[in-house]
Coordinates of C-alpha atoms in Angstrom, one line a residue:
M1 CA 137.4 -68.9 108.3
R2 CA 137.9 -69.7 104.9
R3 CA 141.5 -71.3 105.8
R4 CA 139.6 -72.9 109.4
L5 CA 136.8 -74.4 106.4
L6 CA 139.9 -74.9 103.7
I7 CA 142.2 -77.2 105.9
A8 CA 139.0 -79.2 107.5
L9 CA 137.9 -80.3 104.1
T10 CA 141.5 -80.5 102.8
V11 CA 142.2 -83.1 106.4
F12 CA 138.8 -84.7 105.8
A13 CA 139.5 -85.6 101.7
A14 CA 143.7 -86.7 102.3
I15 CA 141.7 -89.3 105.9
A16 CA 139.2 -90.5 103.0
V17 CA 142.2 -90.8 100.6
F18 CA 144.0 -91.8 102.4
A19 CA 142.4 -95.4 103.8
F20 CA 141.4 -95.9 99.6
A21 CA 145.4 -95.1 98.7
V22 CA 146.9 -98.3 101.6
P23 CA 144.5 -101.4 101.5
L24 CA 145.3 -100.7 97.1
S25 CA 148.7 -100.4 97.5
L26 CA 148.6 -103.6 99.9
T27 CA 146.8 -105.7 98.2
V28 CA 148.7 -104.6 95.2
A29 CA 151.6 -105.9 97.3
T30 CA 149.9 -109.0 98.2
S31 CA 148.7 -110.4 95.5
R32 CA 152.3 -109.7 93.8
T33 CA 153.9 -111.4 96.1
Q34 CA 151.7 -114.5 96.1
Q35 CA 152.3 -114.2 92.5
L36 CA 155.1 -114.4 92.6
V37 CA 155.6 -117.2 95.9
L38 CA 153.6 -119.5 94.1
A39 CA 155.8 -119.8 90.2
R40 CA 158.2 -120.2 92.2
S41 CA 156.7 -123.7 94.8
G42 CA 155.6 -125.0 91.4
D43 CA 159.3 -125.1 89.9
A44 CA 159.9 -126.4 93.2
D45 CA 157.6 -129.0 93.1
R46 CA 159.2 -130.1 89.8
F47 CA 162.7 -130.4 90.6
A48 CA 162.0 -132.5 93.7
N49 CA 159.8 -135.1 91.7
L50 CA 162.6 -135.1 88.7
A51 CA 164.5 -136.1 92.1
A52 CA 163.1 -138.1 93.2
A53 CA 163.0 -139.2 89.7
A54 CA 166.6 -138.9 90.1
S55 CA 167.1 -141.2 93.2
S56 CA 164.9 -144.0 91.9
T57 CA 167.6 -144.3 89.1
G58 CA 170.6 -142.6 89.9
D59 CA 171.1 -141.1 86.7
T60 CA 171.1 -137.5 88.4
R61 CA 172.3 -135.5 85.2
A62 CA 168.9 -134.5 84.0
L63 CA 168.1 -133.7 86.4
A64 CA 172.0 -131.4 86.4
D65 CA 171.4 -129.9 82.8
E66 CA 167.0 -128.6 83.7
V67 CA 168.6 -126.8 86.7
L68 CA 171.2 -125.6 85.1
R69 CA 169.1 -124.7 82.5
Y70 CA 166.3 -122.6 84.3
H71 CA 168.8 -121.0 86.3
E72 CA 170.6 -119.4 83.2
L73 CA 166.7 -118.8 81.8
F74 CA 165.4 -117.8 84.9
G75 CA 168.5 -116.0 87.5
D76 CA 168.0 -117.7 90.0
N77 CA 169.5 -120.4 91.8
V78 CA 168.7 -123.8 92.2
L79 CA 170.9 -126.1 94.9
V80 CA 169.1 -130.0 94.9
V81 CA 170.9 -132.2 98.2
D82 CA 170.4 -136.0 98.4
A83 CA 168.7 -137.9 101.7
K84 CA 172.5 -136.7 103.1
G85 CA 172.9 -133.3 101.9
A86 CA 175.3 -133.8 99.5
T87 CA 174.5 -131.6 96.8
T88 CA 173.6 -133.5 93.5
A89 CA 172.5 -130.6 91.0
N90 CA 173.5 -126.9 91.5
G91 CA 172.8 -123.7 89.8
G92 CA 174.6 -120.9 91.4
A93 CA 173.3 -121.7 94.2
T94 CA 176.2 -121.2 97.9
M95 CA 176.0 -123.5 100.9
A96 CA 177.4 -121.3 103.0
D97 CA 174.7 -119.0 102.5
P98 CA 173.7 -119.8 106.3
G99 CA 169.8 -118.6 104.8
I100 CA 170.3 -121.9 102.1
G101 CA 171.7 -124.0 104.2
A102 CA 168.7 -122.9 107.3
A103 CA 165.9 -123.7 104.3
V104 CA 168.0 -127.4 102.9
A105 CA 167.5 -128.2 106.9
A106 CA 164.2 -127.4 107.4
A107 CA 162.8 -129.3 103.8
R108 CA 164.9 -132.3 104.7
R109 CA 163.1 -132.7 108.4
N110 CA 160.1 -132.0 106.0
Q111 CA 158.5 -128.8 108.1
R112 CA 156.4 -127.2 106.7
P113 CA 157.3 -124.2 104.5
H114 CA 156.8 -120.6 106.3
A115 CA 154.7 -117.6 104.9
E116 CA 157.0 -115.2 103.1
N117 CA 156.9 -111.7 103.7
Q118 CA 155.1 -110.2 102.0
L119 CA 157.3 -107.8 99.4
T120 CA 157.9 -104.2 99.4
P121 CA 159.9 -102.1 96.4
W122 CA 162.7 -101.6 99.0
G123 CA 162.1 -105.3 100.8
S124 CA 164.3 -108.4 100.2
P125 CA 166.5 -109.1 97.5
T126 CA 165.7 -112.8 97.7
M127 CA 163.2 -114.8 98.6
L128 CA 163.8 -119.5 99.4
I129 CA 161.3 -121.9 98.5
A130 CA 162.1 -124.9 99.6
R131 CA 160.1 -128.3 99.1
P132 CA 161.4 -132.5 100.4
V133 CA 162.2 -135.0 98.0
G134 CA 160.3 -137.5 98.7
T135 CA 157.0 -138.0 100.8
G136 CA 156.3 -137.4 104.3
I137 CA 157.3 -140.9 105.1
Q138 CA 160.8 -140.4 103.6
V139 CA 162.6 -137.9 102.6
N140 CA 165.0 -138.8 100.0
G141 CA 166.7 -135.1 100.2
A142 CA 166.0 -131.3 99.7
V143 CA 165.7 -128.4 96.6
V144 CA 166.2 -125.5 97.1
I145 CA 165.3 -121.8 94.9
Q146 CA 166.8 -118.9 95.7
A147 CA 164.7 -116.5 94.3
S148 CA 164.9 -113.2 92.8
T149 CA 162.4 -110.3 93.8
A150 CA 163.9 -107.5 91.5
R151 CA 161.3 -107.8 88.5
A152 CA 158.4 -108.4 91.3
R153 CA 159.4 -105.8 93.5
A154 CA 159.8 -103.6 90.3
D155 CA 155.6 -104.5 89.9
I156 CA 154.9 -103.1 93.2
A157 CA 157.0 -99.8 93.1
R158 CA 155.0 -98.9 89.4
T159 CA 151.9 -100.1 90.6
W160 CA 152.4 -97.6 94.3
A161 CA 153.5 -95.0 92.3
L162 CA 150.4 -94.7 90.1
I163 CA 148.8 -95.2 93.1
V164 CA 150.6 -91.6 94.4
L165 CA 150.1 -90.2 92.0
G166 CA 146.0 -90.9 91.6
C167 CA 145.9 -89.5 95.4
V168 CA 148.2 -86.6 94.5
I169 CA 145.2 -86.0 91.6
A170 CA 142.1 -86.7 93.8
M171 CA 143.9 -83.8 96.5
A172 CA 143.9 -81.6 93.9
L173 CA 140.8 -81.6 92.6
F174 CA 139.2 -82.3 96.9
T175 CA 141.6 -79.0 97.3
L176 CA 139.9 -76.8 93.9
L177 CA 136.7 -78.8 95.3
A178 CA 136.7 -77.3 99.0
L179 CA 138.0 -73.4 97.8
T180 CA 135.1 -73.8 95.0
L181 CA 132.5 -75.2 98.1
S182 CA 134.4 -73.0 100.9
R183 CA 133.9 -70.1 99.0
W184 CA 130.3 -71.2 97.2
V185 CA 128.9 -71.0 101.2
L186 CA 130.8 -67.9 102.8
R187 CA 130.9 -65.6 100.6
P188 CA 127.4 -64.7 101.6
L189 CA 128.0 -64.9 104.7
A190 CA 131.3 -61.8 104.7
A191 CA 129.0 -60.1 102.5
L192 CA 125.4 -60.1 105.6
S193 CA 128.8 -59.8 108.3
H194 CA 130.0 -56.5 106.3
A195 CA 126.5 -55.2 105.7
V196 CA 125.7 -56.1 108.4
A197 CA 127.9 -54.0 110.8
D198 CA 127.1 -51.2 108.7
L199 CA 123.4 -51.1 109.7
T200 CA 124.7 -51.7 113.2
A201 CA 127.6 -48.3 112.8
T202 CA 124.2 -46.2 111.5
L203 CA 121.6 -47.0 114.6
P204 CA 121.9 -44.4 117.5
A205 CA 122.8 -46.7 120.2
P206 CA 120.3 -47.7 122.6
R207 CA 119.7 -47.0 125.9
A208 CA 121.8 -47.8 129.2
E209 CA 118.3 -49.5 130.2
T210 CA 117.8 -51.3 127.5
V211 CA 121.2 -53.7 127.2
Q212 CA 120.1 -53.8 131.0
A213 CA 117.5 -55.8 129.9
R214 CA 118.6 -57.4 127.2
P215 CA 119.0 -61.2 127.1
P216 CA 122.3 -63.2 126.4
S217 CA 123.7 -62.9 122.7
I218 CA 123.3 -65.4 120.8
A219 CA 127.3 -66.0 119.8
R220 CA 127.0 -66.3 124.2
R221 CA 124.7 -68.7 124.4
H222 CA 126.6 -70.7 120.5
G223 CA 129.8 -69.4 120.1
G224 CA 130.7 -70.6 117.5
P225 CA 134.1 -69.5 114.4
P226 CA 134.8 -65.9 115.3
E227 CA 133.3 -64.4 112.1
M228 CA 129.9 -66.2 112.6
R229 CA 130.5 -64.5 116.0
A230 CA 131.1 -61.6 115.2
V231 CA 128.0 -62.1 112.8
A232 CA 126.2 -62.8 115.6
E233 CA 127.1 -59.3 117.1
S234 CA 126.0 -57.3 114.9
F235 CA 122.8 -58.7 114.9
D236 CA 122.5 -58.4 118.6
A237 CA 123.3 -54.9 118.0
M238 CA 121.4 -53.8 115.6
A239 CA 118.5 -55.7 117.1
L240 CA 118.8 -54.0 120.4
A241 CA 119.0 -50.8 118.6
V242 CA 115.7 -52.4 116.8
A243 CA 114.4 -53.0 119.8
D244 CA 115.5 -49.3 121.4
S245 CA 114.2 -47.1 117.9
V246 CA 111.2 -48.0 118.7
D247 CA 110.1 -48.5 122.8
A248 CA 111.0 -45.1 121.6
Q249 CA 109.2 -44.7 119.3
R250 CA 105.8 -44.9 121.0
Q251 CA 107.1 -43.1 123.7
L252 CA 107.1 -40.6 122.1
V253 CA 103.4 -40.7 120.7
A254 CA 102.1 -41.1 125.0
D255 CA 104.0 -38.5 125.9
T256 CA 103.1 -36.9 122.9
A257 CA 99.9 -37.3 123.4
H258 CA 99.5 -37.0 127.2
A259 CA 100.8 -33.4 126.6
M260 CA 98.2 -32.4 123.9
R261 CA 96.0 -33.6 126.3
N262 CA 96.1 -30.8 128.8
P263 CA 96.4 -27.8 126.4
L264 CA 93.0 -30.3 124.3
A265 CA 90.9 -29.8 127.4
A266 CA 91.6 -25.7 128.4
L267 CA 90.7 -25.2 124.8
T268 CA 87.2 -27.4 125.7
I269 CA 86.9 -24.8 129.0
R270 CA 87.6 -22.4 126.9
L271 CA 84.6 -23.4 124.2
D272 CA 81.9 -24.3 126.4
S273 CA 82.7 -20.5 128.3
L274 CA 82.3 -18.9 125.3
E275 CA 78.9 -20.9 123.9
P276 CA 76.2 -18.1 125.5
A277 CA 78.0 -15.5 123.9
I278 CA 78.0 -17.3 120.5
P279 CA 75.2 -15.8 118.0
D280 CA 73.3 -17.4 115.8
T281 CA 74.6 -17.2 112.5
A282 CA 78.0 -18.2 114.0
A283 CA 76.2 -21.4 116.3
N284 CA 76.9 -23.4 113.8
T285 CA 80.3 -23.3 113.1
F286 CA 80.8 -23.3 116.4
R287 CA 79.0 -26.3 116.7
G288 CA 81.7 -27.8 114.5
A289 CA 84.5 -27.0 116.3
S290 CA 83.6 -28.5 119.1
A291 CA 83.3 -32.0 117.6
E292 CA 86.2 -31.4 116.0
V293 CA 88.3 -31.1 119.1
E294 CA 86.1 -33.6 120.8
R295 CA 87.7 -36.1 118.0
L296 CA 90.9 -34.2 117.9
T297 CA 90.4 -36.0 121.8
A298 CA 89.0 -39.1 121.1
L299 CA 92.7 -39.6 119.1
L300 CA 94.7 -38.8 121.4
D301 CA 93.3 -41.1 123.8
G302 CA 93.2 -44.2 121.2
L303 CA 97.6 -43.9 120.6
L304 CA 97.6 -42.9 124.1
S305 CA 95.9 -46.6 124.7
L306 CA 98.1 -47.8 121.9
A307 CA 101.0 -46.7 122.2
V308 CA 100.9 -49.1 126.1
A309 CA 99.4 -51.5 124.9
E310 CA 101.6 -53.2 122.8
T311 CA 104.8 -51.7 125.0
P312 CA 107.1 -54.4 126.3
A313 CA 106.1 -53.6 130.1
A314 CA 102.4 -53.1 129.1
F315 CA 102.9 -57.1 128.2
D316 CA 104.2 -58.1 130.8
A317 CA 102.3 -56.1 133.0
A318 CA 99.9 -58.0 131.1
R319 CA 101.0 -61.3 132.0
T320 CA 101.5 -61.0 135.7
A321 CA 98.6 -59.0 136.4
D322 CA 96.1 -62.2 134.5
A323 CA 98.5 -64.6 135.9
D324 CA 95.6 -66.2 137.6
A325 CA 92.8 -64.9 136.2
H326 CA 90.4 -65.9 134.2
C327 CA 86.4 -65.5 133.5
D328 CA 83.7 -67.0 131.6
A329 CA 84.5 -65.5 128.5
V330 CA 80.0 -67.2 127.8
Q331 CA 78.9 -64.7 131.0
V332 CA 81.4 -61.5 129.8
V333 CA 79.0 -61.8 126.1
A334 CA 76.1 -62.0 127.3
D335 CA 77.3 -59.0 130.0
R336 CA 78.0 -57.4 126.4
F337 CA 75.3 -58.4 125.0
D338 CA 73.3 -56.5 127.1
A339 CA 75.2 -53.7 127.1
W340 CA 75.1 -53.2 123.5
C341 CA 71.8 -54.1 122.6
S342 CA 70.2 -51.2 123.6
A343 CA 72.3 -49.1 120.3
Y344 CA 72.0 -52.2 117.7
A345 CA 68.7 -51.8 118.5
S346 CA 68.4 -47.3 117.1
A347 CA 71.8 -47.9 114.8
G348 CA 68.5 -50.1 113.6
Q349 CA 70.1 -54.2 113.5
E350 CA 69.7 -56.8 115.2
L351 CA 72.0 -58.9 118.0
L352 CA 72.1 -62.3 119.0
I353 CA 74.1 -64.5 121.1
A354 CA 74.8 -67.6 118.6
P355 CA 74.3 -71.4 120.3
S356 CA 77.1 -71.8 122.0
A357 CA 79.1 -73.7 125.4
A358 CA 77.9 -73.3 129.2
H359 CA 81.2 -72.7 129.9
A360 CA 83.9 -71.5 127.9
D361 CA 86.9 -70.2 131.2
A362 CA 88.8 -68.0 129.5
A363 CA 92.6 -66.5 130.5
V364 CA 92.0 -63.5 130.7
S365 CA 90.5 -61.3 133.3
A366 CA 86.3 -59.7 132.7
D367 CA 87.6 -56.5 132.4
A368 CA 90.2 -56.7 129.2
L369 CA 87.4 -59.5 127.6
A370 CA 84.8 -57.1 127.9
Q371 CA 86.9 -54.3 127.0
I372 CA 88.4 -56.5 123.7
L373 CA 84.5 -56.7 123.1
D374 CA 83.9 -53.7 123.0
V375 CA 85.2 -52.5 119.5
P376 CA 84.4 -54.9 116.9
L377 CA 80.9 -54.5 119.2
S378 CA 81.2 -50.8 118.4
N379 CA 82.5 -51.0 115.0
S380 CA 79.5 -52.9 113.9
S381 CA 76.7 -51.0 115.0
R382 CA 78.6 -47.9 113.7
Y383 CA 78.7 -49.4 110.0
A384 CA 77.2 -53.1 109.4
G385 CA 74.6 -50.0 108.6
A386 CA 70.6 -50.8 109.5
G387 CA 69.1 -53.3 108.4
A388 CA 71.8 -56.0 109.3
K389 CA 72.1 -58.0 111.7
T390 CA 75.2 -59.7 113.7
V391 CA 75.4 -62.8 116.6
V392 CA 78.5 -63.5 118.9
G393 CA 79.0 -67.1 119.8
V394 CA 82.1 -68.1 121.5
E395 CA 83.5 -71.5 120.3
T396 CA 85.8 -74.2 122.5
A397 CA 89.2 -76.0 121.9
P398 CA 90.9 -77.6 123.3
G399 CA 93.4 -75.4 124.9
W400 CA 91.3 -72.5 123.3
V401 CA 89.1 -69.9 124.0
T402 CA 87.6 -68.3 120.6
V403 CA 84.7 -65.1 120.4
T404 CA 83.3 -65.1 117.8
I405 CA 81.6 -61.2 115.5
D406 CA 79.5 -62.0 112.5
D407 CA 77.7 -59.4 110.8
N408 CA 75.7 -59.4 107.6
G409 CA 76.7 -56.3 106.7
A410 CA 77.9 -53.9 104.2
G411 CA 81.0 -55.1 105.6
V412 CA 84.2 -53.8 103.5
R413 CA 86.4 -55.0 99.8
P414 CA 89.1 -58.4 100.1
E415 CA 91.8 -56.1 99.3
E416 CA 90.5 -54.1 102.8
V417 CA 90.5 -56.6 104.9
D418 CA 94.2 -57.4 106.0
R419 CA 94.2 -54.3 106.9
L420 CA 91.3 -53.1 108.6
V421 CA 94.2 -53.6 112.6
T422 CA 97.0 -51.9 110.6
R423 CA 96.9 -48.0 112.2
F424 CA 94.3 -45.0 111.1
Y425 CA 93.7 -47.2 108.0
R426 CA 89.3 -47.1 107.7
G427 CA 87.9 -48.7 105.1
S428 CA 87.1 -46.9 102.2
D429 CA 83.6 -46.8 102.3
A430 CA 83.2 -46.4 106.5
A431 CA 81.1 -43.5 107.5
S432 CA 82.7 -40.4 108.7
G433 CA 83.9 -40.6 112.1
G434 CA 86.5 -42.5 113.8
S435 CA 89.6 -42.9 114.0
G436 CA 90.9 -45.9 112.9
L437 CA 92.5 -47.4 116.4
G438 CA 90.0 -49.4 117.3
L439 CA 90.7 -53.2 116.2
P440 CA 94.7 -52.3 116.5
I441 CA 94.3 -51.4 120.0
A442 CA 92.0 -54.5 120.4
A443 CA 94.3 -56.7 118.7
A444 CA 97.9 -55.5 121.7
L445 CA 95.4 -55.9 123.7
A446 CA 94.8 -59.7 123.0
Q447 CA 98.4 -60.3 122.0
A448 CA 100.0 -59.8 125.2
R449 CA 97.2 -61.2 127.2
G450 CA 99.0 -65.2 124.2
G451 CA 95.8 -64.5 121.7
T452 CA 94.9 -62.9 118.6
L453 CA 92.3 -61.2 117.2
T454 CA 92.3 -61.8 113.0
V455 CA 89.4 -60.1 111.0
E456 CA 88.2 -62.4 108.5
P457 CA 85.1 -61.4 105.5
V458 CA 81.9 -63.3 105.2
L459 CA 80.3 -64.6 102.0
P460 CA 77.9 -63.4 100.4
Q461 CA 79.2 -60.0 103.0
G462 CA 79.7 -59.0 106.0
L463 CA 82.4 -59.0 108.9
A464 CA 83.9 -61.1 111.5
V465 CA 86.4 -60.6 113.4
R466 CA 87.2 -64.0 115.3
I467 CA 89.3 -63.2 118.9
R468 CA 91.1 -65.7 119.4
L469 CA 92.6 -67.0 123.7
P470 CA 94.7 -69.6 125.7
A471 CA 92.0 -71.3 127.7
W472 CA 91.9 -71.3 131.6
G473 CA 95.3 -73.3 133.4
E474 CA 97.4 -73.2 129.2
Q475 CA 100.2 -71.9 129.2
W476 CA 101.5 -68.7 127.4

């Protein structure tokens, strides 16, 4: 990939340098050509004026001397002819040259001089500049200068050589920059590719059903260079293995919890059958053992519920089951209020319903919402403390329905709030009992239905649990 990237950057750099160098070279050649043409055209005009003066006086000696001195000084050939085409002055020119003859004929006909071709280092060694003698009404002869282009072509070649040298230096710098840039960009990619490949090699092979259910790979969807496709394939394999491992762990928890329920049920039956034979001295120990068995049974039930709620299959099942399900959150809250009032009264607490909208249609079944609400209501009644007040309210927003359980009880420490939805975590100030699985289960149930469950502190004390669910009719 580095080679391809380097080639691409070099090609772009070459195009940029070429696009700059070619116009510059052509401009230099055009400028030097125009400079030579203008200089020799001025000389031709001067000779035409001298020829016109000689024609009027009949004395051509001054003209001939000037032509010879010009030829000796600049090395250019000069030819001056009269109206009949006879030579008036000649400084090295050859009438037998067809180019000179054609230039003389065109000037005697007072034709407009043609544009000279642009000079190049390998161009013509001479250039013809012709001017008529006299006015446009009467032409009394012609002047032709056969100018050497050697110096102009040498200047152009020297300038072009400097431009080529500059291009070579620029390309060398661009190539060095492209090499440095490609290494800087691709070195982390290469390291990532090797790390992902090494990590993927250590992961167990995914199960067949997981491979069949996998979505199309990133490389297959987006393509790209071979190195990027290799990284994408390694990443897909790693993600597949990790997802399969997580599913296997959840399945292990569910299977373990399910397998242990039968022995616990048998143990409970045996303890119940032993209760009449337990002496009074061992009654407290017996009741403690029975309570631990009940606690362990509740813990296994919670693990099973959490494992089922967090599996992707549960998410899909919830989406399918609740695809057409909806309920009035206000009515569900009222039903749960009636169900929990006695528990709050027994705990010396007060349960209230906050004023809310008359109707709030949530995209969840009434049973699922009631199951989610029971968790924070149970926690509040057990841990808020005597004299606490809990308020349940329903709020609506575009696309969402939010149910809030807000209490002013003992609460938890600020650093523990975010950990309350973590499995098996219980606040350090919580009373004995509980498995630490209630809120994680409720959060998983809410998430499976496109919503969220969050816990926030209440000032000056207390906790607020916010259950945010899609409104009926919204996609999730």
